[in-house]
Tab-separated table of C-alpha atoms in Angstrom:
chain	number	residue	atom	x	y	z
A	1	UNK	CA	50.538	88.420	100.389
A	2	UNK	CA	52.460	91.692	100.440
A	3	UNK	CA	52.605	92.171	96.653
A	4	UNK	CA	50.346	95.227	96.615
A	5	UNK	CA	52.439	96.992	99.265
A	6	UNK	CA	55.794	96.005	97.760
A	7	UNK	CA	54.666	97.083	94.295
A	8	UNK	CA	54.297	100.616	95.700
A	9	UNK	CA	57.446	100.545	97.863
A	10	UNK	CA	60.595	102.340	96.779
A	11	UNK	CA	62.721	101.938	99.942
A	12	UNK	CA	62.767	99.851	103.118
A	13	UNK	CA	64.617	100.375	106.395
A	14	UNK	CA	65.544	96.827	107.422
A	15	UNK	CA	66.762	96.179	110.956
A	16	UNK	CA	69.121	93.276	111.443
A	17	UNK	CA	69.713	92.669	115.125
A	18	UNK	CA	72.453	90.022	114.921
A	19	UNK	CA	74.247	88.168	112.118
A	20	UNK	CA	74.229	84.832	113.965
A	21	UNK	CA	70.764	83.189	113.853
A	22	UNK	CA	71.036	81.692	117.356
A	23	UNK	CA	72.217	84.961	118.887
A	24	UNK	CA	69.471	86.827	116.987
A	25	UNK	CA	66.868	84.515	118.486
A	26	UNK	CA	68.367	84.909	121.977
A	27	UNK	CA	68.325	88.690	121.617
A	28	UNK	CA	64.871	89.103	120.059
A	29	UNK	CA	62.995	85.890	120.813
A	30	UNK	CA	62.386	85.440	117.073
A	31	UNK	CA	64.034	83.411	114.347
A	32	UNK	CA	65.653	85.683	111.722
A	33	UNK	CA	64.600	83.500	108.757
A	34	UNK	CA	61.571	85.651	107.854
A	35	UNK	CA	63.618	88.858	108.032
A	36	UNK	CA	66.284	87.376	105.775
A	37	UNK	CA	63.664	86.014	103.368
A	38	UNK	CA	62.157	89.508	103.246
A	39	UNK	CA	65.621	90.906	102.467
A	40	UNK	CA	65.978	88.340	99.667
A	41	UNK	CA	62.593	89.350	98.248
A	42	UNK	CA	63.503	93.040	98.364
A	43	UNK	CA	66.731	92.229	96.509
A	44	UNK	CA	64.842	90.185	93.917
A	45	UNK	CA	62.507	93.119	93.337
A	46	UNK	CA	65.411	95.609	93.368
A	47	UNK	CA	63.745	97.672	96.094
A	48	UNK	CA	66.282	99.939	97.791
A	49	UNK	CA	67.198	98.947	101.337
A	50	UNK	CA	68.896	100.770	104.178
A	51	UNK	CA	70.278	98.278	106.693
A	52	UNK	CA	69.968	99.396	110.315
A	53	UNK	CA	72.009	97.678	112.997
A	54	UNK	CA	72.041	98.590	116.672
A	55	UNK	CA	75.502	98.096	118.141
A	56	UNK	CA	75.086	96.790	121.708
A	57	UNK	CA	78.130	96.488	124.002
A	58	UNK	CA	78.964	92.858	124.706
A	59	UNK	CA	76.432	91.594	122.156
A	60	UNK	CA	76.946	93.089	118.695
A	61	UNK	CA	80.021	95.267	119.191
A	62	UNK	CA	82.793	92.986	117.943
A	63	UNK	CA	84.622	93.335	114.656
A	64	UNK	CA	83.790	89.670	113.951
A	65	UNK	CA	80.039	90.242	114.414
A	66	UNK	CA	80.133	93.297	112.165
A	67	UNK	CA	82.113	91.445	109.479
A	68	UNK	CA	79.535	88.636	109.689
A	69	UNK	CA	76.774	91.203	109.203
A	70	UNK	CA	78.576	92.435	106.084
A	71	UNK	CA	78.820	88.874	104.739
A	72	UNK	CA	75.130	88.330	105.503
A	73	UNK	CA	73.925	91.349	103.508
A	74	UNK	CA	76.522	91.065	100.700
A	75	UNK	CA	74.264	89.202	98.239
A	76	UNK	CA	71.733	92.049	98.392
A	77	UNK	CA	72.903	94.485	95.702
A	78	UNK	CA	69.937	96.724	96.470
A	79	UNK	CA	71.478	97.937	99.760
A	80	UNK	CA	71.917	101.691	99.412
A	81	UNK	CA	72.729	102.579	103.008
A	82	UNK	CA	73.999	101.293	106.314
A	83	UNK	CA	73.040	102.871	109.628
A	84	UNK	CA	75.156	101.714	112.541
A	85	UNK	CA	73.181	102.840	115.575
A	86	UNK	CA	74.964	103.025	118.938
A	87	UNK	CA	72.901	101.455	121.719
A	88	UNK	CA	71.594	103.934	124.284
A	89	UNK	CA	69.589	103.558	127.485
A	90	UNK	CA	66.873	106.157	126.817
A	91	UNK	CA	64.194	103.487	126.517
A	92	UNK	CA	64.790	101.998	129.975
A	93	UNK	CA	62.427	104.506	131.646
A	94	UNK	CA	59.586	103.611	129.255
A	95	UNK	CA	59.925	99.921	130.130
A	96	UNK	CA	59.936	100.729	133.848
A	97	UNK	CA	56.799	102.908	133.503
A	98	UNK	CA	55.028	100.114	131.614
A	99	UNK	CA	56.168	97.462	134.083
A	100	UNK	CA	57.887	95.457	131.335
A	101	UNK	CA	61.166	93.708	132.158
A	102	UNK	CA	64.043	95.266	130.219
A	103	UNK	CA	66.148	92.527	128.564
A	104	UNK	CA	69.265	94.676	128.348
A	105	UNK	CA	69.226	95.951	131.917
A	106	UNK	CA	72.722	96.818	133.068
A	107	UNK	CA	74.124	97.091	129.534
A	108	UNK	CA	75.996	100.396	129.214
A	109	UNK	CA	75.576	102.825	126.334
A	110	UNK	CA	77.761	102.144	123.307
A	111	UNK	CA	80.991	104.107	122.986
A	112	UNK	CA	80.329	106.118	119.815
A	113	UNK	CA	84.065	106.466	119.155
A	114	UNK	CA	84.072	102.782	118.073
A	115	UNK	CA	81.338	103.200	115.480
A	116	UNK	CA	83.610	104.056	112.483
A	117	UNK	CA	85.753	100.944	113.165
A	118	UNK	CA	82.669	98.714	113.334
A	119	UNK	CA	81.097	100.257	110.237
A	120	UNK	CA	84.358	99.601	108.389
A	121	UNK	CA	84.191	95.978	109.566
A	122	UNK	CA	80.700	95.597	108.063
A	123	UNK	CA	81.906	97.075	104.782
A	124	UNK	CA	85.007	94.827	104.782
A	125	UNK	CA	82.859	91.730	105.389
A	126	UNK	CA	80.518	92.755	102.579
A	127	UNK	CA	83.368	93.429	100.160
A	128	UNK	CA	85.076	90.111	100.947
A	129	UNK	CA	81.859	88.094	100.552
A	130	UNK	CA	80.974	89.819	97.279
A	131	UNK	CA	84.432	88.971	95.939
A	132	UNK	CA	83.893	85.336	96.961
A	133	UNK	CA	80.494	85.284	95.266
A	134	UNK	CA	81.929	86.879	92.128
A	135	UNK	CA	84.775	84.343	91.989
A	136	UNK	CA	82.333	81.471	92.489
A	137	UNK	CA	80.136	82.825	89.690
A	138	UNK	CA	83.120	83.224	87.350
A	139	UNK	CA	84.332	79.719	88.165
A	140	UNK	CA	80.874	78.288	87.480
A	141	UNK	CA	80.647	80.243	84.223
A	142	UNK	CA	83.904	78.749	82.987
A	143	UNK	CA	82.874	75.251	84.036
A	144	UNK	CA	79.639	75.746	82.106
A	145	UNK	CA	81.546	77.018	79.060
A	146	UNK	CA	83.924	74.128	79.310
A	147	UNK	CA	81.042	71.654	79.465
A	148	UNK	CA	79.555	73.225	76.353
A	149	UNK	CA	82.727	72.888	74.298
A	150	UNK	CA	84.776	70.053	75.802
A	151	UNK	CA	84.401	66.775	77.555
A	152	UNK	CA	84.750	66.746	81.298
A	153	UNK	CA	85.348	63.535	83.208
A	154	UNK	CA	83.450	63.245	86.485
A	155	UNK	CA	85.463	61.248	89.016
A	156	UNK	CA	83.977	58.997	91.703
A	157	UNK	CA	85.046	61.397	94.474
A	158	UNK	CA	82.990	64.223	92.985
A	159	UNK	CA	85.967	66.017	91.451
A	160	UNK	CA	86.343	66.667	87.743
A	161	UNK	CA	89.221	65.977	85.400
A	162	UNK	CA	89.673	68.725	82.836
A	163	UNK	CA	92.268	68.382	80.071
A	164	UNK	CA	95.023	70.999	80.407
A	165	UNK	CA	95.477	71.970	76.775
A	166	UNK	CA	93.334	72.340	73.693
A	167	UNK	CA	94.151	73.165	70.107
A	168	UNK	CA	92.646	76.670	70.190
A	169	UNK	CA	92.630	77.619	73.880
A	170	UNK	CA	92.688	76.279	77.389
A	171	UNK	CA	89.693	76.908	79.614
A	172	UNK	CA	91.879	75.963	82.558
A	173	UNK	CA	94.149	78.924	81.840
A	174	UNK	CA	91.096	81.157	81.449
A	175	UNK	CA	89.733	79.876	84.732
A	176	UNK	CA	93.025	80.466	86.556
A	177	UNK	CA	93.345	83.949	85.075
A	178	UNK	CA	89.863	85.126	86.055
A	179	UNK	CA	89.582	83.384	89.417
């Protein structure tokens, strides 16, 4: 549907309101699945993405939320920027003039002094998740190599029995070394 536009796109600014799907829906009224699917498609196409995240006091301003955001975007290796935007109340007047209820009424402006700490939390979450993904990929690679060259016994409980030694090398040792 969007192929023609995406074929001509070189960068996207992608807003992610909340890392938790339920909290995202509470905050925006929308399910985040389409946004995340769009992020996956941009990653598949290797289109550069700048992630934008508004940090709202009491809603998205915890280290845990920011680490979760980092874990959420970690699989997207096309992310070239991260904008952590401190929530402000400049839009309140517009809502009042239009007669639209303001969902965040009473929420104070974000303390900008906390922004470096929260940005670091996003980066830490991303780094940790990428390491986990890398280790999982390496582990799967060695299991695949093992299956190609050696017999593996599948146990009833879903685990696998892998012999510890071989005449030329031990994939178990390789696995332990790289993971």
